[in-house]
mmCIF file of C-alpha atoms and ligand atoms in Angstrom:
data_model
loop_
_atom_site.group_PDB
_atom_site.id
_atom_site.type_symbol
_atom_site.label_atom_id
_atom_site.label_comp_id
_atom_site.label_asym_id
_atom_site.label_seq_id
_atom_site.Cartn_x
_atom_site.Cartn_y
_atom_site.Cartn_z
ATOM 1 C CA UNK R 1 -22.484 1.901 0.414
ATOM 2 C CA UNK R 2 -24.889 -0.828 -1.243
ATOM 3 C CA UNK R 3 -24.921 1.268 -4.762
ATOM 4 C CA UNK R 4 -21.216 0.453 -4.905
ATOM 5 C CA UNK R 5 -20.873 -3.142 -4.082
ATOM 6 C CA UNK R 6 -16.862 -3.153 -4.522
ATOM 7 C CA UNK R 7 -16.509 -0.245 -2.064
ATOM 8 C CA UNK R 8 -14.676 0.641 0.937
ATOM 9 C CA UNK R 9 -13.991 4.002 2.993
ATOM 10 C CA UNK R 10 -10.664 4.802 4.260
ATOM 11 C CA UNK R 11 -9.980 7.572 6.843
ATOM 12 C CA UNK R 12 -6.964 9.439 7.990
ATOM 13 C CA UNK R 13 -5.859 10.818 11.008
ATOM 14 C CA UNK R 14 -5.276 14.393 9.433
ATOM 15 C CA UNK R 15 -4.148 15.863 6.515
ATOM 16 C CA UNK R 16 -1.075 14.963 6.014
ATOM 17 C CA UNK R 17 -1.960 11.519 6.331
ATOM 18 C CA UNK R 18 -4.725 11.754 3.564
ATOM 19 C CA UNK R 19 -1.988 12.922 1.321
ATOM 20 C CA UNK R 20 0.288 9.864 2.019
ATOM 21 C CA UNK R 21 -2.598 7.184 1.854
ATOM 22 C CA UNK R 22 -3.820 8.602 -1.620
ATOM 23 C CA UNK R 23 -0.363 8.681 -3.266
ATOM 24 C CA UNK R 24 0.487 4.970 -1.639
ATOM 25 C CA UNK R 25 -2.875 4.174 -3.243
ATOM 26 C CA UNK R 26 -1.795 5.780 -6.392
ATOM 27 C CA UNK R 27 1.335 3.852 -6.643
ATOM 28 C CA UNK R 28 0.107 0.692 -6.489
ATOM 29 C CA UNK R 29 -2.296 1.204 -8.716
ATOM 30 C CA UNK R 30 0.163 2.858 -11.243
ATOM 31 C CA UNK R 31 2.523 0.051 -11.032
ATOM 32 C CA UNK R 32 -0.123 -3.014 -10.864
ATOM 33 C CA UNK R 33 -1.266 -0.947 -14.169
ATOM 34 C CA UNK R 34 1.896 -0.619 -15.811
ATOM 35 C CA UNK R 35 2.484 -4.695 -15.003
ATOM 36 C CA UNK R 36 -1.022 -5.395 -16.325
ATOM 37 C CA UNK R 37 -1.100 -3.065 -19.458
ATOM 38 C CA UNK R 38 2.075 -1.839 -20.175
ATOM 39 C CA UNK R 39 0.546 2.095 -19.244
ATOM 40 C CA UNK R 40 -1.026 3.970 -16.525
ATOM 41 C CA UNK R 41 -3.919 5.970 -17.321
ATOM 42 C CA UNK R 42 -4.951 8.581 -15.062
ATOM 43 C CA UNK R 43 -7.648 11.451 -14.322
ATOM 44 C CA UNK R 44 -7.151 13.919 -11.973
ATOM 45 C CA UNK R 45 -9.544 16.284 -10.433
ATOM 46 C CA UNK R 46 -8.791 19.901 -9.678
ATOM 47 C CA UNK R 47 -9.605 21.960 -6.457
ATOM 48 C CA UNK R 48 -8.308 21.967 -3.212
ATOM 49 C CA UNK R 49 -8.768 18.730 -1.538
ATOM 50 C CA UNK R 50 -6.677 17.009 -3.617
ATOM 51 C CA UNK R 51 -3.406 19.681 -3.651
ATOM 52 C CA UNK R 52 -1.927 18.601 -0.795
ATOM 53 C CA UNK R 53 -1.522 14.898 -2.486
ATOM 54 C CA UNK R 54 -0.551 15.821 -6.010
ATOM 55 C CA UNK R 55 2.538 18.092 -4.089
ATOM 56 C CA UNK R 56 3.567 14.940 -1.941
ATOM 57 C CA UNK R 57 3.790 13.013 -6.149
ATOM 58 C CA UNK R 58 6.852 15.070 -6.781
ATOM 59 C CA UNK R 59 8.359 13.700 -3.586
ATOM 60 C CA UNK R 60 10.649 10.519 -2.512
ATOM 61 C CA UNK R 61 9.584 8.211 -2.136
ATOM 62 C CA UNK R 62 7.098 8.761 -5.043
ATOM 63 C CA UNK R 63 9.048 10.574 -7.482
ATOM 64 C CA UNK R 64 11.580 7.057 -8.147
ATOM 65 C CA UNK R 65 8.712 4.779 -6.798
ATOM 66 C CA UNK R 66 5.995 5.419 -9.742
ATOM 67 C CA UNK R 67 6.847 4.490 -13.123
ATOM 68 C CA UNK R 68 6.381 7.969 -14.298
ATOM 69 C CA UNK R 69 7.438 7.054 -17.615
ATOM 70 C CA UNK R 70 4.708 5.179 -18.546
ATOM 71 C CA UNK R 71 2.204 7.177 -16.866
ATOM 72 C CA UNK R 72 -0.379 9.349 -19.127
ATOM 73 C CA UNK R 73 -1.875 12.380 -16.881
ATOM 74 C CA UNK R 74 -5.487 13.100 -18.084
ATOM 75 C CA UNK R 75 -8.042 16.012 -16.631
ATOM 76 C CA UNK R 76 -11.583 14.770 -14.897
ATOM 77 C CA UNK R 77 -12.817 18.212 -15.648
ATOM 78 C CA UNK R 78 -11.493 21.510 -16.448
ATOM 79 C CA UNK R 79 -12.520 25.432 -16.100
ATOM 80 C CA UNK R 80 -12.178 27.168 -19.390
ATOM 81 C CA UNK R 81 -9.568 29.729 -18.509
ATOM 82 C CA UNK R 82 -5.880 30.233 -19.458
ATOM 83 C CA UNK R 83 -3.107 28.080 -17.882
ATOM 84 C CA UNK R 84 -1.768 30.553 -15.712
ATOM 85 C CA UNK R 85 -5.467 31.345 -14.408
ATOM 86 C CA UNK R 86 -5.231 30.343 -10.852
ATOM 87 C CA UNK R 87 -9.030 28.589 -11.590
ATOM 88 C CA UNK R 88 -7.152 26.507 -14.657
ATOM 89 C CA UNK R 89 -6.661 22.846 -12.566
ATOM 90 C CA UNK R 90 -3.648 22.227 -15.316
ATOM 91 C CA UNK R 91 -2.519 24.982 -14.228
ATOM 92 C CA UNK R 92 -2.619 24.566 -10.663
ATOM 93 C CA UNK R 93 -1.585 21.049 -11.218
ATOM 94 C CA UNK R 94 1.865 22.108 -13.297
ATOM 95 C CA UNK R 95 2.991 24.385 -10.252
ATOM 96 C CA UNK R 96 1.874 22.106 -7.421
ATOM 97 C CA UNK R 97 3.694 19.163 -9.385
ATOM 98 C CA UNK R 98 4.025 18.459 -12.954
ATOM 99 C CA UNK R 99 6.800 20.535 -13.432
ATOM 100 C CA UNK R 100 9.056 18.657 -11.070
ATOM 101 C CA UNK R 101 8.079 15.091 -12.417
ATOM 102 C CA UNK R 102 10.177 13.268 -14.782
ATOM 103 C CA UNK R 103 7.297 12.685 -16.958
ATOM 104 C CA UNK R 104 7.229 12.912 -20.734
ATOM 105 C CA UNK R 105 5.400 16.604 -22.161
ATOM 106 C CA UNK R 106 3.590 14.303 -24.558
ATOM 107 C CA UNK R 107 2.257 12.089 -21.236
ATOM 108 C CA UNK R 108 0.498 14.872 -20.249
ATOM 109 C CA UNK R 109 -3.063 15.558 -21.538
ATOM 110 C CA UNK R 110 -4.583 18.863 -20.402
ATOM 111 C CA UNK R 111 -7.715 19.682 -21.766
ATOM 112 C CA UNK R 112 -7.671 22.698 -24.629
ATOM 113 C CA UNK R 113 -8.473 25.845 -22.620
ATOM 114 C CA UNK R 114 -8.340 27.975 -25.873
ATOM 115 C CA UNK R 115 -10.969 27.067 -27.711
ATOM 116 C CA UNK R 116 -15.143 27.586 -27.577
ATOM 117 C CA UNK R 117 -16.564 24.149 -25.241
ATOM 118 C CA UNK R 118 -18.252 22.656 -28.043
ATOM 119 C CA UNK R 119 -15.011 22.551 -30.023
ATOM 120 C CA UNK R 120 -12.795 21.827 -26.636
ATOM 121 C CA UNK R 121 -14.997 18.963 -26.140
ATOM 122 C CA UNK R 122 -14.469 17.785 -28.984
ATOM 123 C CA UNK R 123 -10.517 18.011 -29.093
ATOM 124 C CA UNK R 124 -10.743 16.002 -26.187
ATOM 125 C CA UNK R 125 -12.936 13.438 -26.961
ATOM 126 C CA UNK R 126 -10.272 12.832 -29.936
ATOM 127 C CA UNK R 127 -7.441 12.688 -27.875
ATOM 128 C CA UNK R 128 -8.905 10.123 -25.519
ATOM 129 C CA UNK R 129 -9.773 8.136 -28.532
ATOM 130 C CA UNK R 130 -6.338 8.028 -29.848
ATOM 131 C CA UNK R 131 -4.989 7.237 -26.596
ATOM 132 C CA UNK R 132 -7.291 4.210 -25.545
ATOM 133 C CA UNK R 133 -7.609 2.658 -28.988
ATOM 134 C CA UNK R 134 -11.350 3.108 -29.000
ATOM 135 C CA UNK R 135 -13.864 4.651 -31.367
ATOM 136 C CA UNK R 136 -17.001 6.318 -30.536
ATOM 137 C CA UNK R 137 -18.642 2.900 -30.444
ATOM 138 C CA UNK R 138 -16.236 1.954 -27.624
ATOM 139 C CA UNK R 139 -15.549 3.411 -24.800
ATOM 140 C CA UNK R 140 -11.788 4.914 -22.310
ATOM 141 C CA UNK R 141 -11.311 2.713 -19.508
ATOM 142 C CA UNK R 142 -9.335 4.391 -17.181
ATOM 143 C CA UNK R 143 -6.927 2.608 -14.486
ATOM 144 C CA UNK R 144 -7.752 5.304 -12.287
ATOM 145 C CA UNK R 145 -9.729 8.157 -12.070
ATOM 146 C CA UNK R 146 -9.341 11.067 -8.733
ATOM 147 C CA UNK R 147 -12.243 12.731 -7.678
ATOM 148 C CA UNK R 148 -13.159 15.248 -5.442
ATOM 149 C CA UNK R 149 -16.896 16.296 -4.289
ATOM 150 C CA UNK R 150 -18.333 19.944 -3.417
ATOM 151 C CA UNK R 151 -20.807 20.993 -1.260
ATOM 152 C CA UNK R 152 -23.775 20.750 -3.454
ATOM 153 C CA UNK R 153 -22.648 17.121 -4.075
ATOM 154 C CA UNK R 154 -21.158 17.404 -7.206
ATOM 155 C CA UNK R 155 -18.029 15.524 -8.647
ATOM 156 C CA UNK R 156 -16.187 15.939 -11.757
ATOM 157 C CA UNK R 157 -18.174 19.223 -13.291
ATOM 158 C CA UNK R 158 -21.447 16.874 -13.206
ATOM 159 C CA UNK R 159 -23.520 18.814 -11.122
ATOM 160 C CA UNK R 160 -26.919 17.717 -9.423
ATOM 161 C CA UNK R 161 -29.888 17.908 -11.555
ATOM 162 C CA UNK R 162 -27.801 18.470 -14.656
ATOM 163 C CA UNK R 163 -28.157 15.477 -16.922
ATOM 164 C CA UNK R 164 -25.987 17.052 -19.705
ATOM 165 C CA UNK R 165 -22.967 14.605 -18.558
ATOM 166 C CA UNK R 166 -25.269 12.329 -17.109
ATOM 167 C CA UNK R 167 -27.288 11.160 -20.137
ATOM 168 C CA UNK R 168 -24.624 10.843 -23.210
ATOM 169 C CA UNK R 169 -23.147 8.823 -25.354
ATOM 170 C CA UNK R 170 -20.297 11.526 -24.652
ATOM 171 C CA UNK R 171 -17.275 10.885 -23.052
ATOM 172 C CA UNK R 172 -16.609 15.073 -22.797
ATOM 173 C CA UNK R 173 -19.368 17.427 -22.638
ATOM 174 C CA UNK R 174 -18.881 20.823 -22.040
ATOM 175 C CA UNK R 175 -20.859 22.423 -19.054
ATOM 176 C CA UNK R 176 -21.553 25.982 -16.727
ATOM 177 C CA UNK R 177 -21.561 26.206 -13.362
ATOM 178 C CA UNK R 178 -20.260 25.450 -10.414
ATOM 179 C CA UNK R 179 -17.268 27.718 -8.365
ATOM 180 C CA UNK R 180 -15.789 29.874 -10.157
ATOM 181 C CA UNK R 181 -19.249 30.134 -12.747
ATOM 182 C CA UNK R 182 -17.534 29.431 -15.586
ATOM 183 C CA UNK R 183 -17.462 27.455 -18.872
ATOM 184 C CA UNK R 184 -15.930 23.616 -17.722
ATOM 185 C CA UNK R 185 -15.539 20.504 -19.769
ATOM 186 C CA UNK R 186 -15.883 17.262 -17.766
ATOM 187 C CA UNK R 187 -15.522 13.318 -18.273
ATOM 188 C CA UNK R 188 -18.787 12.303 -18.476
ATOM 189 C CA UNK R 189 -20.816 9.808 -16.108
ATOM 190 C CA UNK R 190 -20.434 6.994 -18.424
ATOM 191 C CA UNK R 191 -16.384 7.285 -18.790
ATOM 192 C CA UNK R 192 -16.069 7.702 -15.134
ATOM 193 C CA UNK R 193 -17.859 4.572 -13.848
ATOM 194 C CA UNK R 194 -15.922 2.241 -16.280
ATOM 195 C CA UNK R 195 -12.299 3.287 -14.823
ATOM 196 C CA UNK R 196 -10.892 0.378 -12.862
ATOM 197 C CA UNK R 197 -10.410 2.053 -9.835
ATOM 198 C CA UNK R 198 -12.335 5.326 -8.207
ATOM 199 C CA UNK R 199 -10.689 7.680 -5.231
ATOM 200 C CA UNK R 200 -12.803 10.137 -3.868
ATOM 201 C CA UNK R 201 -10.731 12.294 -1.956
ATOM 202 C CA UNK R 202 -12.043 14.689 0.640
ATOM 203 C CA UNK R 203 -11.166 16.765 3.540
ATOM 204 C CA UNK R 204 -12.621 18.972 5.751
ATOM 205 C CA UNK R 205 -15.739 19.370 7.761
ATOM 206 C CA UNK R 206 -17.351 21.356 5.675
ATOM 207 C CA UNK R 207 -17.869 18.496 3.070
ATOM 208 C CA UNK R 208 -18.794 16.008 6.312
ATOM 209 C CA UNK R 209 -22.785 16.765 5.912
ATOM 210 C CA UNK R 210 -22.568 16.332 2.093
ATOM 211 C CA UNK R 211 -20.223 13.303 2.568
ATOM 212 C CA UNK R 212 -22.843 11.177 5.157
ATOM 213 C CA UNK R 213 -25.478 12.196 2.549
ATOM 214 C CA UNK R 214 -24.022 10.685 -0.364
ATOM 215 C CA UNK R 215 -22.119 7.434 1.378
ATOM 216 C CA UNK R 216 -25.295 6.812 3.576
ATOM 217 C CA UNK R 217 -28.585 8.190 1.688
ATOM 218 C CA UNK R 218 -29.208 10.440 -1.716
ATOM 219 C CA UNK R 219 -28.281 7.845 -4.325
ATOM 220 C CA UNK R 220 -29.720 10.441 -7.282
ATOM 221 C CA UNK R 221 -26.287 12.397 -6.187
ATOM 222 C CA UNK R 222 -23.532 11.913 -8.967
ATOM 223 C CA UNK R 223 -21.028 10.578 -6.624
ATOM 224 C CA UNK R 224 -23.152 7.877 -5.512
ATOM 225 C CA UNK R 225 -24.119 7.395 -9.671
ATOM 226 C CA UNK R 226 -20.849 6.069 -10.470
ATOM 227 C CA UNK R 227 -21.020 3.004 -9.376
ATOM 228 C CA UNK R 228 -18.334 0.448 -11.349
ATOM 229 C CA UNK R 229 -19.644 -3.009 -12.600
ATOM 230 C CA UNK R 230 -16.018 -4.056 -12.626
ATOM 231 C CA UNK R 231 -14.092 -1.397 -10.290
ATOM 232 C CA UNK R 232 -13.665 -0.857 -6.936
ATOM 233 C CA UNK R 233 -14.265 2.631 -5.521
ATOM 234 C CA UNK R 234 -12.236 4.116 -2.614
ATOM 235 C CA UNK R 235 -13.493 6.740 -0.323
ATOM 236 C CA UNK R 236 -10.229 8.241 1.089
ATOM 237 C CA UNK R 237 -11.595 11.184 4.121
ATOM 238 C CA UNK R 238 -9.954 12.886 6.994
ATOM 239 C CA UNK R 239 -11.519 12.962 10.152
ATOM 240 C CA UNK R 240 -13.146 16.157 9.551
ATOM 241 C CA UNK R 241 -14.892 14.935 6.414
ATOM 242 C CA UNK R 242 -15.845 11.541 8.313
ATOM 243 C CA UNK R 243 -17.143 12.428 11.238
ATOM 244 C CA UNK R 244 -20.537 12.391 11.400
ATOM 245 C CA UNK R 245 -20.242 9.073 9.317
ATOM 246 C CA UNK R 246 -21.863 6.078 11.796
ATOM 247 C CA UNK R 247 -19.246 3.198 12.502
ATOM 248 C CA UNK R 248 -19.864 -0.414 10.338
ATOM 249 C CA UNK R 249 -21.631 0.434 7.070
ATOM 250 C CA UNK R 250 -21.663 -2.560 5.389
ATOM 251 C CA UNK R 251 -18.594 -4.222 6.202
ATOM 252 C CA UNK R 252 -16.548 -1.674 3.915
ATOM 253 C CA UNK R 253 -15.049 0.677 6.896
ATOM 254 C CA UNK R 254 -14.421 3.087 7.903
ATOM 255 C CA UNK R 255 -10.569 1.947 8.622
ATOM 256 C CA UNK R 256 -8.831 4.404 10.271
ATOM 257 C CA UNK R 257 -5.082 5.224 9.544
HETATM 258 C C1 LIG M 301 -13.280 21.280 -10.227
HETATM 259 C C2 LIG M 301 -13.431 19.905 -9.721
HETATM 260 C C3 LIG M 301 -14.447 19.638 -8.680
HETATM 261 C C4 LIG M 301 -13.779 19.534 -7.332
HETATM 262 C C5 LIG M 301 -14.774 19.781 -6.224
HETATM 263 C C6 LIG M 301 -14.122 19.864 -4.879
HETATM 264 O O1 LIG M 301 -14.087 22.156 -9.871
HETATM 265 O O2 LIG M 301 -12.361 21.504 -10.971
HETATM 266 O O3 LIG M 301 -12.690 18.915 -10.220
HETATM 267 O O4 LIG M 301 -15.259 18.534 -8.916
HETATM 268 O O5 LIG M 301 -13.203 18.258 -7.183
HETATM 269 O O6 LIG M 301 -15.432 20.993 -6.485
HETATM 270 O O7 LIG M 301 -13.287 20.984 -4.866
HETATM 271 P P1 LIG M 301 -12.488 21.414 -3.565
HETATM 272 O O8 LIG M 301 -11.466 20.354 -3.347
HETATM 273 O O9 LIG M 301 -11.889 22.739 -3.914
HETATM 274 O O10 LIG M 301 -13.485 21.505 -2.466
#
């Protein structure tokens, strides 16, 4: 963990437990945002690692517990397919847990699925400008930004060896690959590091090999490339994911809950 100085690696006993540890993380970062700034600005991943959380959201205690109200739902990355796709992450996300939040239609910001990438991008890129207040000489600074990682080591739709959301001024780029093959847009590199607060969440032990090589070696992976000045990153793993992860690295875990 030396890339990411403000780190620290949490790990559950199972799944369920994964769930409950990332939404407790997500409310108190939602309401230490909402007592800092007024808002709560968040990016969510899609996939399957993190479904099992976003469900538990809708729940008590979380449903009365985060300030839902002030809360602005944002997309790390998106496939290019229709919201009722089962590959659209909206999509996913609306059925798994938007749709029983009392959150505000306008609060939620999925990105254009309708439109060719380029122009997608581009919608995007406008509506996080109008929501942070910036122009392209700033930059979003998300409170908190969810990510997941695949096999390959990818995160977000930034995949290894592709520099096209690496390299950018951009704070959307649209991209091919990963699974399903499809057109994607994704937060770039840039946007992601400056968020106050990075979760990577990840289960099972198919992701453990990938998840020692990235926390313990291969900094040139893009998981190990966002690396805050100013935020803290938290790796949140079950068991599965952690275990071939040695005990002590660097004073920053693993804790076990
Ligand atoms: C997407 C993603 C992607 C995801 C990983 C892990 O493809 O939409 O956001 O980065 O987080 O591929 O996906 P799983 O949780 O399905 O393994």
């Amino acid at each position: 963990m030396t890339a990411n100085r403000k780190g620290r690696i949490i790990v559950a006993a199972n799944i369920e437990r994964l769930a409950s540890e990332s939404a407790d993380l997500f409310r108190r970062i939602a309401i230490e945002s909402v007592t800092r700034s007024g808002r709560f600005s968040v990016a969510l991943s899609g996939g399957s690692n993190p479904r099992p959380f976003h469900r538990l959201l809708a729940d008590e205690p979380y449903r009365s517990g985060i300030p839902w109200a002030q809360t602005h739902i944002f997309w790390v990355d998106e496939r290019l397919v229709p919201a009722d796709d089962p590959a659209s992450n909206f999509g996913t996300a609306r059925n798994d847990f938007l749709a029983r939040l009392p959150i505000q239609r306008s609060h939620v910001h999925p990105m254009c699925s309708d439109k060719p990438p380029p122009r997608a991008a581009d919608d995007y890129q406008r509506t996080l400008g109008t929501h942070f207040g910036v122009d392209a000489a700033g930059a979003p600074v998300f409170d908190l930004v969810v990510l997941g990682i695949g096999i390959d080591g990818h995160t977000a739709s930034i995949f290894p060896g592709d520099r096209t959301a690496v390299e950018t001024d951009r704070w959307v780029v649209a991209v091919t690959g990963g699974s399903p093959n499809v057109a994607r847009l994704t937060l770039t590199l840039p946007v992601l590091e400056r968020a106050r607060y990075v979760i990577f969440l990840v289960s099972g032990r198919q992701k453990a090999a990938t998840v020692h090589t990235i926390i313990t070696g291969d900094t040139s992976l893009p998981p190990r490339q966002i690396a805050p000045a100013g935020g803290m990153v938290t790796w949140l793993l079950d068991r599965d994911a952690a275990y071939l992860l040695p005990a002590g690295l660097d004073g920053v875990g693993p804790a076990i809950v």
